[in-house]
Amino acid sequence: MKSFCLLPPILLVFIVSIHQIAGNGIRVPLSKYEPGDEVNGQGFYGTISIGTPPQKINVLFDWKTNGIWMLSSYCNDSVCRAQNHSTYNHKISTTFRGEDDFDTKIWQHPGEATDTITIGNIQTQNVSFFVTTSSEEFNSTPYDGFVGLGRESDFIHRHCEKLGFKRKFSLYIQDNSTSELMLCGEDKTKFQGNLKYITTDGQQFSRWNVAIQSILLHRGDKYVLEMQFDDARRFALDPTSSYITGPNDVIAKIYNELNTRTSKIRDDLKEVDCKHIHTLPNITFRAADNNFTLTGNDYIKQVTHNDERVCIVQFVSHEYSELWIIGNVFNRKFYTVFDVEMQRIGFAERIHDGSA
């Protein structure tokens, strides 16, 4: 089971509360859910319905995978009994299709099922997904399945085809107000200017990877640090992460320019003096000859720890590869369109409603 979920153990999650068909897609309002320390990671979950009659299942939307997984009603361990998980019961669905010995096989390993999936008012027949009796990935989580929104997501393809819309989806995040996932379109009232597109690099089947030319730290027109990258450097967009994660050597240079110190909350995080946020340099990502700039207020997260205000830098380092993970600190600044059909990602500065 570990192969289908690479998410952090504690997630800041967004709940889908309402589905609404808009003129340009399926509008999915998202509400914030915090199961633990607010400096931890993030994800998105909501409800979809499976089968006939419809069974509501809470699912985590995952930008790193393409498949769909559901927790089976056959799960009978302590987690499933104690935590009141919503599960999929294939026996009561008249539209379920599976192997003849599905009941027997599912006890030993995940089984592949085919059934109707409904989101909003749109029903899509004959969608294949995996069903598992193992609760390992769902212990203490508010969700009971995964829906992959990777570059080759069949979920997006099938639902958008049903509507006659283009295969794309969009993300709009606000901290203190309504956030939104829109399937099969974008909402032009949520961003200003034109979308600036970056073509995905296609090196990985599921991840939304792009090439970034450079990262610039500057105060106005004065550059204090410039880091150029060649075409081999991959940057993966992943809204399930709160942070921008990069190689140790590069992140260390950024920390140095920000005059960071080890955080009193966690040793693997850095913080700055909250009084100096307004003096921090802007950080610009340059891609496809477009500039996308984060200010100190964008990349510093202010939290309360032991009744004290702490200002966390949302850049963290890793030692494993040259891959960068661009988390939703970026999506909070920029309305993001994931275009499955054209294999590209579009960004435009989001419009604030005054609450975030």
Short mmCIF file of C-alpha atoms in Angstrom, two decimals:
data_model
loop_
_atom_site.label_atom_id
_atom_site.label_comp_id
_atom_site.label_asym_id
_atom_site.label_seq_id
_atom_site.Cartn_x
_atom_site.Cartn_y
_atom_site.Cartn_z
CA MET A 1 0.00 0.00 0.00
CA LYS A 2 2.91 2.40 0.50
CA SER A 3 3.35 2.74 -3.25
CA PHE A 4 0.23 4.80 -3.84
CA CYS A 5 0.63 7.51 -1.21
CA LEU A 6 3.73 9.60 -0.54
CA LEU A 7 2.00 12.23 1.58
CA PRO A 8 3.32 13.66 4.86
CA PRO A 9 1.98 11.92 7.99
CA ILE A 10 0.07 14.97 9.24
CA LEU A 11 -1.88 17.06 6.77
CA LEU A 12 -3.57 20.42 6.70
CA VAL A 13 -6.51 19.46 4.58
CA PHE A 14 -9.34 21.19 2.74
CA ILE A 15 -12.83 19.69 2.78
CA VAL A 16 -15.17 19.84 -0.20
CA SER A 17 -18.46 21.05 1.23
CA ILE A 18 -20.64 21.78 -1.85
CA HIS A 19 -20.56 20.83 -5.51
CA GLN A 20 -22.01 23.15 -8.10
CA ILE A 21 -22.07 22.99 -11.86
CA ALA A 22 -20.92 26.32 -13.25
CA GLY A 23 -21.01 27.47 -16.85
CA ASN A 24 -17.34 26.61 -17.27
CA GLY A 25 -16.86 23.54 -15.09
CA ILE A 26 -17.69 21.79 -11.83
CA ARG A 27 -17.22 24.28 -9.01
CA VAL A 28 -16.03 22.67 -5.78
CA PRO A 29 -15.81 24.98 -2.73
CA LEU A 30 -13.08 23.89 -0.31
CA SER A 31 -13.04 24.40 3.45
CA LYS A 32 -9.92 24.29 5.62
CA TYR A 33 -9.32 21.47 8.06
CA GLU A 34 -6.37 21.39 10.49
CA PRO A 35 -5.79 18.08 12.30
CA GLY A 36 -2.62 19.18 14.06
CA ASP A 37 0.15 21.75 14.21
CA GLU A 38 -0.54 24.36 11.55
CA VAL A 39 3.08 24.35 10.35
CA ASN A 40 2.57 20.85 8.93
CA GLY A 41 1.77 19.81 5.38
CA GLN A 42 -1.40 20.17 3.36
CA GLY A 43 -3.77 18.25 1.13
CA PHE A 44 -7.23 18.52 -0.32
CA TYR A 45 -10.12 16.22 0.35
CA GLY A 46 -13.78 16.15 -0.39
CA THR A 47 -16.70 13.90 -1.13
CA ILE A 48 -17.53 12.00 -4.26
CA SER A 49 -20.18 9.33 -4.73
CA ILE A 50 -19.59 5.82 -6.01
CA GLY A 51 -22.02 3.20 -7.22
CA THR A 52 -25.77 2.90 -7.66
CA PRO A 53 -27.35 3.98 -5.38
CA PRO A 54 -24.59 6.55 -4.67
CA GLN A 55 -22.28 5.92 -1.70
CA LYS A 56 -20.53 9.06 -0.42
CA ILE A 57 -16.79 8.64 0.12
CA ASN A 58 -14.32 11.23 1.42
CA VAL A 59 -11.30 11.34 -0.88
CA LEU A 60 -7.97 13.12 -0.82
CA PHE A 61 -7.12 14.92 -4.06
CA ASP A 62 -3.51 14.06 -4.88
CA TRP A 63 -1.44 15.90 -7.52
CA LYS A 64 1.28 13.22 -7.60
CA THR A 65 -0.73 10.25 -8.86
CA ASN A 66 -3.26 9.38 -11.56
CA GLY A 67 -5.20 6.51 -10.00
CA ILE A 68 -8.16 6.18 -7.67
CA TRP A 69 -8.18 4.14 -4.41
CA MET A 70 -11.07 3.44 -2.04
CA LEU A 71 -11.33 1.82 1.39
CA SER A 72 -13.57 -1.24 1.24
CA SER A 73 -16.45 -1.99 3.60
CA TYR A 74 -14.65 -5.31 4.13
CA CYS A 75 -12.11 -3.45 6.29
CA ASN A 76 -12.76 -4.66 9.84
CA ASP A 77 -9.62 -3.80 11.77
CA SER A 78 -9.42 -1.50 14.79
CA VAL A 79 -8.98 1.63 12.67
CA CYS A 80 -12.04 0.99 10.53
CA ARG A 81 -14.14 0.03 13.55
CA ALA A 82 -13.09 2.90 15.80
CA GLN A 83 -12.76 5.82 13.38
CA ASN A 84 -16.05 5.56 11.53
CA HIS A 85 -14.56 5.67 8.05
CA SER A 86 -16.85 5.90 5.04
CA THR A 87 -16.26 2.82 2.91
CA TYR A 88 -17.26 1.44 -0.46
CA ASN A 89 -19.57 -1.57 -0.41
CA HIS A 90 -19.51 -3.10 -3.88
CA LYS A 91 -22.21 -5.61 -2.98
CA ILE A 92 -24.97 -3.00 -2.77
CA SER A 93 -24.08 -1.27 -6.05
CA THR A 94 -26.02 -2.44 -9.09
CA THR A 95 -23.43 -0.87 -11.41
CA PHE A 96 -20.37 -2.60 -9.85
CA ARG A 97 -18.22 -4.69 -12.15
CA GLY A 98 -15.28 -6.80 -11.01
CA GLU A 99 -13.58 -10.17 -11.25
CA ASP A 100 -15.68 -13.23 -10.48
CA ASP A 101 -13.66 -13.93 -7.33
CA PHE A 102 -13.44 -10.26 -6.28
CA ASP A 103 -14.79 -11.01 -2.78
CA THR A 104 -12.04 -13.54 -2.12
CA LYS A 105 -9.15 -11.64 -3.68
CA ILE A 106 -9.82 -8.36 -1.91
CA TRP A 107 -8.96 -9.92 1.44
CA GLN A 108 -5.40 -10.57 0.25
CA HIS A 109 -4.55 -7.50 -1.85
CA PRO A 110 -6.23 -4.48 -3.47
CA GLY A 111 -8.81 -5.43 -6.08
CA GLU A 112 -9.73 -3.48 -9.19
CA ALA A 113 -13.38 -2.48 -9.42
CA THR A 114 -15.40 -0.66 -12.07
CA ASP A 115 -18.40 1.44 -11.10
CA THR A 116 -20.20 4.75 -11.57
CA ILE A 117 -18.57 7.83 -10.00
CA THR A 118 -20.55 11.00 -9.38
CA ILE A 119 -19.18 14.45 -8.62
CA GLY A 120 -21.46 17.43 -8.65
CA ASN A 121 -24.46 16.26 -10.68
CA ILE A 122 -22.31 14.54 -13.26
CA GLN A 123 -22.34 10.74 -13.34
CA THR A 124 -19.59 8.92 -15.20
CA GLN A 125 -20.07 5.21 -15.83
CA ASN A 126 -17.49 2.43 -15.93
CA VAL A 127 -14.69 4.17 -14.01
CA SER A 128 -11.99 1.77 -12.79
CA PHE A 129 -10.37 2.14 -9.37
CA PHE A 130 -8.68 0.09 -6.68
CA VAL A 131 -10.40 -1.10 -3.51
CA THR A 132 -8.44 -2.08 -0.40
CA THR A 133 -9.21 -3.55 3.01
CA SER A 134 -6.02 -2.13 4.52
CA SER A 135 -6.50 0.94 6.73
CA GLU A 136 -2.78 1.71 7.02
CA GLU A 137 -2.98 4.87 4.90
CA PHE A 138 -6.22 6.05 6.54
CA ASN A 139 -5.35 5.90 10.23
CA SER A 140 -6.45 9.18 11.88
CA THR A 141 -7.30 10.76 8.52
CA PRO A 142 -10.60 12.40 7.58
CA TYR A 143 -10.60 10.74 4.17
CA ASP A 144 -11.22 7.21 2.97
CA GLY A 145 -9.75 7.21 -0.51
CA PHE A 146 -7.51 8.98 -3.02
CA VAL A 147 -8.29 10.63 -6.34
CA GLY A 148 -5.22 11.33 -8.46
CA LEU A 149 -5.03 14.66 -10.28
CA GLY A 150 -1.73 13.89 -11.99
CA ARG A 151 -0.91 14.79 -15.59
CA GLU A 152 -2.62 11.69 -17.02
CA SER A 153 -5.63 11.65 -14.69
CA ASP A 154 -8.41 9.50 -16.14
CA PHE A 155 -10.75 11.00 -13.53
CA ILE A 156 -10.37 14.44 -15.14
CA HIS A 157 -10.55 13.05 -18.65
CA ARG A 158 -13.80 11.14 -18.10
CA HIS A 159 -15.67 13.85 -16.18
CA CYS A 160 -14.70 16.69 -18.50
CA GLU A 161 -15.54 14.61 -21.55
CA LYS A 162 -18.97 14.03 -20.05
CA LEU A 163 -19.52 17.79 -19.83
CA GLY A 164 -18.06 18.47 -23.25
CA PHE A 165 -15.44 20.71 -21.58
CA LYS A 166 -11.67 20.79 -21.91
CA ARG A 167 -9.57 18.49 -19.72
CA LYS A 168 -8.24 20.88 -17.12
CA PHE A 169 -8.78 21.87 -13.49
CA SER A 170 -8.01 24.96 -11.45
CA LEU A 171 -7.05 25.76 -7.88
CA TYR A 172 -7.86 28.89 -5.90
CA ILE A 173 -6.70 29.06 -2.27
CA GLN A 174 -7.68 31.55 0.42
CA ASP A 175 -6.72 31.07 4.05
CA ASN A 176 -9.67 32.71 5.74
CA SER A 177 -12.39 32.42 3.13
CA THR A 178 -13.72 30.03 0.54
CA SER A 179 -11.10 28.16 -1.47
CA GLU A 180 -12.08 26.35 -4.62
CA LEU A 181 -11.20 23.49 -6.90
CA MET A 182 -12.82 23.80 -10.32
CA LEU A 183 -12.90 20.72 -12.50
CA CYS A 184 -12.96 21.10 -16.30
CA GLY A 185 -12.40 24.85 -16.40
CA GLU A 186 -11.24 28.04 -14.71
CA ASP A 187 -12.99 30.97 -13.05
CA LYS A 188 -11.81 34.25 -14.59
CA THR A 189 -13.32 36.23 -11.71
CA LYS A 190 -10.72 34.70 -9.39
CA PHE A 191 -7.59 36.12 -11.05
CA GLN A 192 -6.34 39.29 -12.71
CA GLY A 193 -4.60 39.63 -16.05
CA ASN A 194 -3.90 36.79 -18.43
CA LEU A 195 -2.79 33.30 -17.51
CA LYS A 196 0.92 32.74 -18.14
CA TYR A 197 1.54 29.15 -19.23
CA ILE A 198 4.53 26.86 -18.70
CA THR A 199 4.73 23.58 -20.62
CA THR A 200 5.29 20.49 -18.47
CA ASP A 201 8.58 18.69 -19.05
CA GLY A 202 7.00 15.22 -19.45
CA GLN A 203 9.80 13.40 -17.60
CA GLN A 204 7.44 11.75 -15.14
CA PHE A 205 4.11 10.16 -15.96
CA SER A 206 2.12 11.68 -13.10
CA ARG A 207 3.90 14.73 -11.69
CA TRP A 208 3.27 18.27 -12.89
CA ASN A 209 6.92 19.11 -13.59
CA VAL A 210 8.14 22.33 -15.19
CA ALA A 211 11.53 23.81 -15.99
CA ILE A 212 12.42 27.03 -14.18
CA GLN A 213 15.17 29.22 -15.61
CA SER A 214 16.24 30.97 -12.42
CA ILE A 215 15.41 32.02 -8.88
CA LEU A 216 16.16 35.65 -8.03
CA LEU A 217 16.25 37.35 -4.63
CA HIS A 218 15.91 41.11 -4.91
CA ARG A 219 14.82 44.29 -3.21
CA GLY A 220 13.22 46.36 -5.90
CA ASP A 221 15.60 46.33 -8.87
CA LYS A 222 18.62 45.43 -6.72
CA TYR A 223 19.46 41.73 -6.94
CA VAL A 224 21.09 40.15 -3.89
CA LEU A 225 21.17 36.55 -5.16
CA GLU A 226 20.67 35.00 -8.59
CA MET A 227 20.60 31.24 -9.21
CA GLN A 228 20.47 29.98 -12.81
CA PHE A 229 19.30 26.44 -13.70
CA ASP A 230 19.78 24.30 -16.77
CA ASP A 231 17.02 22.31 -18.47
CA ALA A 232 17.69 19.23 -16.34
CA ARG A 233 16.48 20.91 -13.15
CA ARG A 234 12.90 19.83 -12.48
CA PHE A 235 10.35 21.72 -10.42
CA ALA A 236 7.24 19.74 -9.42
CA LEU A 237 4.01 21.59 -8.58
CA ASP A 238 2.44 19.86 -5.57
CA PRO A 239 -0.35 21.64 -3.64
CA THR A 240 -0.32 18.81 -1.05
CA SER A 241 2.79 20.45 0.41
CA SER A 242 2.91 23.72 2.36
CA TYR A 243 6.53 24.40 1.49
CA ILE A 244 8.93 25.02 -1.35
CA THR A 245 11.49 22.24 -1.03
CA GLY A 246 14.87 22.25 -2.74
CA PRO A 247 18.44 20.92 -2.55
CA ASN A 248 20.42 21.72 0.59
CA ASP A 249 23.06 23.87 -1.08
CA VAL A 250 20.58 26.19 -2.81
CA ILE A 251 18.20 26.50 0.15
CA ALA A 252 21.19 27.31 2.40
CA LYS A 253 21.95 30.33 0.19
CA ILE A 254 18.37 31.54 0.53
CA TYR A 255 18.47 31.07 4.32
CA ASN A 256 21.67 33.10 4.47
CA GLU A 257 20.13 36.03 2.59
CA LEU A 258 17.03 35.92 4.82
CA ASN A 259 19.17 35.85 8.00
CA THR A 260 17.24 32.86 9.37
CA ARG A 261 17.65 30.93 12.60
CA THR A 262 16.57 27.42 13.62
CA SER A 263 12.92 27.45 14.55
CA LYS A 264 11.87 26.98 18.16
CA ILE A 265 8.97 24.88 16.83
CA ARG A 266 10.94 22.26 14.86
CA ASP A 267 14.64 21.74 14.16
CA ASP A 268 14.06 21.16 10.44
CA LEU A 269 12.40 24.57 10.00
CA LYS A 270 13.85 28.07 9.89
CA GLU A 271 12.32 31.28 11.18
CA VAL A 272 12.96 35.01 10.97
CA ASP A 273 12.33 37.93 13.26
CA CYS A 274 8.68 38.84 12.69
CA LYS A 275 9.54 42.55 12.93
CA HIS A 276 11.65 42.27 9.79
CA ILE A 277 9.23 40.64 7.34
CA HIS A 278 8.78 43.91 5.45
CA THR A 279 12.55 44.14 4.87
CA LEU A 280 12.92 40.64 3.39
CA PRO A 281 13.82 40.37 -0.29
CA ASN A 282 11.28 39.35 -2.91
CA ILE A 283 11.86 35.89 -4.39
CA THR A 284 11.13 35.58 -8.10
CA PHE A 285 10.82 32.35 -10.05
CA ARG A 286 11.50 32.90 -13.75
CA ALA A 287 9.98 30.36 -16.13
CA ALA A 288 9.13 30.50 -19.84
CA ASP A 289 10.42 34.11 -19.73
CA ASN A 290 7.75 35.05 -17.17
CA ASN A 291 8.39 36.28 -13.64
CA PHE A 292 6.41 34.96 -10.67
CA THR A 293 7.28 36.89 -7.52
CA LEU A 294 6.69 36.06 -3.85
CA THR A 295 7.09 38.77 -1.20
CA GLY A 296 8.08 38.17 2.40
CA ASN A 297 4.40 38.20 3.35
CA ASP A 298 3.82 35.40 0.82
CA TYR A 299 6.59 33.00 1.86
CA ILE A 300 6.59 33.64 5.62
CA LYS A 301 3.90 31.85 7.66
CA GLN A 302 2.99 33.47 10.97
CA VAL A 303 1.90 31.02 13.65
CA THR A 304 1.43 31.10 17.42
CA HIS A 305 3.67 28.88 19.55
CA ASN A 306 3.53 28.98 23.37
CA ASP A 307 1.61 32.27 23.16
CA GLU A 308 4.39 33.77 21.00
CA ARG A 309 4.19 34.84 17.36
CA VAL A 310 6.65 32.83 15.26
CA CYS A 311 7.45 33.55 11.60
CA ILE A 312 8.29 30.37 9.68
CA VAL A 313 10.15 30.44 6.37
CA GLN A 314 8.27 28.24 3.92
CA PHE A 315 11.43 27.04 2.18
CA VAL A 316 12.88 23.71 3.37
CA SER A 317 15.76 21.57 2.15
CA HIS A 318 16.32 17.93 1.23
CA GLU A 319 19.36 15.83 0.37
CA TYR A 320 17.97 13.34 -2.12
CA SER A 321 17.96 14.83 -5.61
CA GLU A 322 17.89 17.99 -7.69
CA LEU A 323 14.08 17.90 -7.75
CA TRP A 324 12.26 20.89 -6.31
CA ILE A 325 8.77 20.62 -4.84
CA ILE A 326 6.75 23.81 -5.26
CA GLY A 327 4.02 23.67 -2.62
CA ASN A 328 0.91 25.73 -2.14
CA VAL A 329 2.75 28.70 -0.70
CA PHE A 330 2.98 29.40 -4.45
CA ASN A 331 -0.65 28.51 -5.20
CA ARG A 332 -1.81 30.89 -2.47
CA LYS A 333 -0.33 33.75 -4.48
CA PHE A 334 -1.21 32.54 -7.96
CA TYR A 335 -4.43 31.12 -9.33
CA THR A 336 -3.29 27.88 -10.98
CA VAL A 337 -4.72 26.06 -13.99
CA PHE A 338 -3.58 22.48 -14.59
CA ASP A 339 -4.24 21.88 -18.29
CA VAL A 340 -4.29 18.12 -18.90
CA GLU A 341 -5.23 18.50 -22.57
CA MET A 342 -2.36 20.87 -23.48
CA GLN A 343 0.11 19.50 -20.87
CA ARG A 344 0.85 22.89 -19.36
CA ILE A 345 0.30 24.88 -16.18
CA GLY A 346 -1.09 28.43 -16.17
CA PHE A 347 -0.57 31.05 -13.45
CA ALA A 348 -2.15 34.42 -12.80
CA GLU A 349 -2.17 36.51 -9.65
CA ARG A 350 -5.27 35.63 -7.71
CA ILE A 351 -7.80 38.23 -6.68
CA HIS A 352 -8.15 38.67 -2.92
CA ASP A 353 -11.62 39.01 -1.48
CA GLY A 354 -10.26 41.01 1.48
CA SER A 355 -10.32 38.13 3.95
CA ALA A 356 -6.93 36.54 3.22
#
